[in-house]
Amino acid sequence: MIYPIVIYGSPILRNVSEDITPDYPDLKKLIEDMFLTMREAEGVGLAAPQIGKNIRLFVVDCTPWAEENPELADYRRAFINAEILEESEETDLFNEGCLSLPGLHENVRRPIAIRMRWMDEDFNEHDEWIDGLPARVIQHEYDHLEGEVFTDHLSPLRRNLLKNKLTNLTKGKYRAHYRTK
Ligand code: NI
């Protein structure tokens, strides 16, 4: 099943999401559907709040970058109950977009590496340092679990310049090539 994607302005995107347990109903199917929904929308990440569920689950697909980064050729992963434990001091800028904010793309400064603990889809625990493009996508998706979106990271001046675009999103005035709600 392909889910419609929740757009900026919905309170669902502003809630802090809750951990889940291995007995969460139809978890495997939900993860599969999130991958489907992400692929259909041509995204590289999708967090559960973006399909209307305030649970700590997101999926990441870095394979669109595999041509220049062969190590990402099979980088399709689900992250459950993720918790960022440490961040590198070094940061960089990257032009981000979000399926919940169609039409907006902005440079966002973030740490280049993070240490994160999470469960994979079989509920095996991992605790690893992650860097490169996966670290970038993961931090963006992690924000969604905390009720944040990428525009929250911009300077007040930059955010002010985007005010009309953000207001238009909340009013349903936007174009997206995927189903939204
Ligand atoms: Ni996003």
Tab-separated table of C-alpha atoms in Angstrom, residues 51-173:
chain	number	residue	atom	x	y	z
A	51	ILE	CA	2.534	8.865	6.794
A	52	GLY	CA	0.553	9.887	9.854
A	53	LYS	CA	2.092	7.604	12.495
A	54	ASN	CA	3.894	9.108	15.491
A	55	ILE	CA	6.223	6.144	16.011
A	56	ARG	CA	10.044	6.072	15.977
A	57	LEU	CA	10.541	4.420	12.607
A	58	PHE	CA	12.118	5.702	9.409
A	59	VAL	CA	13.452	4.251	6.176
A	60	VAL	CA	16.417	5.437	4.113
A	61	ASP	CA	17.413	4.715	0.516
A	62	CYS	CA	20.825	6.062	-0.520
A	63	THR	CA	21.004	4.012	-3.734
A	64	PRO	CA	20.276	7.038	-6.007
A	65	TRP	CA	23.834	8.174	-5.107
A	66	ALA	CA	25.412	4.772	-5.832
A	67	GLU	CA	26.965	5.815	-9.129
A	68	GLU	CA	29.407	8.208	-7.453
A	69	ASN	CA	29.387	6.242	-4.177
A	70	PRO	CA	29.551	2.498	-4.978
A	71	GLU	CA	29.497	1.642	-1.251
A	72	LEU	CA	25.863	2.863	-1.205
A	73	ALA	CA	24.725	0.411	-3.908
A	74	ASP	CA	22.636	-1.588	-1.408
A	75	TYR	CA	21.985	1.119	1.176
A	76	ARG	CA	18.265	0.586	1.862
A	77	ARG	CA	17.606	0.409	5.576
A	78	ALA	CA	14.924	0.703	8.222
A	79	PHE	CA	15.710	2.298	11.589
A	80	ILE	CA	13.573	1.635	14.674
A	81	ASN	CA	13.723	3.486	18.020
A	82	ALA	CA	16.787	5.413	16.875
A	83	GLU	CA	18.637	7.550	19.365
A	84	ILE	CA	21.497	9.889	18.420
A	85	LEU	CA	24.148	9.593	21.156
A	86	GLU	CA	27.005	11.738	19.810
A	87	GLU	CA	27.653	14.181	16.995
A	88	SER	CA	30.902	15.206	15.287
A	89	GLU	CA	32.061	18.756	15.890
A	90	GLU	CA	32.720	19.149	12.192
A	91	THR	CA	29.693	20.222	10.157
A	92	ASP	CA	28.933	20.792	6.503
A	93	LEU	CA	26.214	22.252	4.294
A	94	PHE	CA	23.954	20.194	2.057
A	95	ASN	CA	20.957	21.167	-0.042
A	96	GLU	CA	17.973	19.392	1.529
A	97	GLY	CA	14.398	18.900	0.512
A	98	CYS	CA	11.537	17.015	2.168
A	99	LEU	CA	8.536	15.119	0.819
A	100	SER	CA	6.439	16.980	3.429
A	101	LEU	CA	7.619	20.373	2.119
A	102	PRO	CA	7.239	20.046	-1.665
A	103	GLY	CA	9.041	22.725	-3.661
A	104	LEU	CA	11.398	23.829	-0.888
A	105	HIS	CA	15.142	23.211	-1.061
A	106	GLU	CA	17.596	24.888	1.290
A	107	ASN	CA	21.179	24.467	2.442
A	108	VAL	CA	21.209	23.027	5.948
A	109	ARG	CA	24.240	22.810	8.238
A	110	ARG	CA	24.614	19.540	10.169
A	111	PRO	CA	27.337	17.422	11.821
A	112	ILE	CA	29.152	15.265	9.260
A	113	ALA	CA	28.977	12.171	11.508
A	114	ILE	CA	26.746	10.841	14.277
A	115	ARG	CA	26.874	7.963	16.704
A	116	MET	CA	23.448	6.352	16.793
A	117	ARG	CA	21.795	3.415	18.532
A	118	TRP	CA	18.832	1.756	16.832
A	119	MET	CA	17.032	-1.501	16.094
A	120	ASP	CA	16.896	-2.927	12.595
A	121	GLU	CA	13.708	-4.475	11.250
A	122	ASP	CA	14.499	-7.765	13.037
A	123	PHE	CA	14.947	-5.842	16.305
A	124	ASN	CA	18.697	-6.431	16.435
A	125	GLU	CA	20.405	-3.575	18.248
A	126	HIS	CA	23.113	-1.503	16.546
A	127	ASP	CA	25.376	1.202	17.954
A	128	GLU	CA	27.582	2.738	15.268
A	129	TRP	CA	29.181	5.906	13.979
A	130	ILE	CA	27.622	6.858	10.626
A	131	ASP	CA	29.036	9.431	8.213
A	132	GLY	CA	28.672	10.642	4.637
A	133	LEU	CA	25.331	10.833	2.830
A	134	PRO	CA	23.620	8.277	5.116
A	135	ALA	CA	24.439	10.498	8.126
A	136	ARG	CA	22.860	13.452	6.329
A	137	VAL	CA	19.646	11.602	5.426
A	138	ILE	CA	19.396	9.916	8.824
A	139	GLN	CA	19.660	13.227	10.708
A	140	HIS	CA	16.921	14.698	8.519
A	141	GLU	CA	14.635	11.710	9.187
A	142	TYR	CA	15.520	11.677	12.886
A	143	ASP	CA	14.327	15.286	13.113
A	144	HIS	CA	10.868	14.119	12.012
A	145	LEU	CA	10.732	11.814	15.060
A	146	GLU	CA	11.476	14.812	17.261
A	147	GLY	CA	8.741	16.933	15.663
A	148	GLU	CA	11.201	19.008	13.647
A	149	VAL	CA	11.602	19.758	9.942
A	150	PHE	CA	14.659	20.955	8.013
A	151	THR	CA	13.517	24.579	7.798
A	152	ASP	CA	13.759	24.751	11.627
A	153	HIS	CA	17.563	24.701	11.167
A	154	LEU	CA	17.659	27.837	8.984
A	155	SER	CA	18.541	31.304	10.227
A	156	PRO	CA	15.580	33.504	11.272
A	157	LEU	CA	16.358	35.709	8.271
A	158	ARG	CA	16.279	32.817	5.807
A	159	ARG	CA	13.118	31.411	7.394
A	160	ASN	CA	11.471	34.788	7.121
A	161	LEU	CA	12.205	34.834	3.392
A	162	LEU	CA	10.412	31.472	3.105
A	163	LYS	CA	7.414	32.555	5.155
A	164	ASN	CA	5.024	32.805	2.209
A	165	LYS	CA	6.029	29.415	0.823
A	166	LEU	CA	5.557	27.804	4.236
A	167	THR	CA	2.167	29.478	4.678
A	168	ASN	CA	1.133	28.232	1.243
A	169	LEU	CA	1.997	24.663	2.261
A	170	THR	CA	-0.258	24.941	5.319
A	171	LYS	CA	-3.061	26.219	3.054
A	172	GLY	CA	-2.721	23.373	0.561
A	173	LYS	CA	-1.232	25.647	-2.114
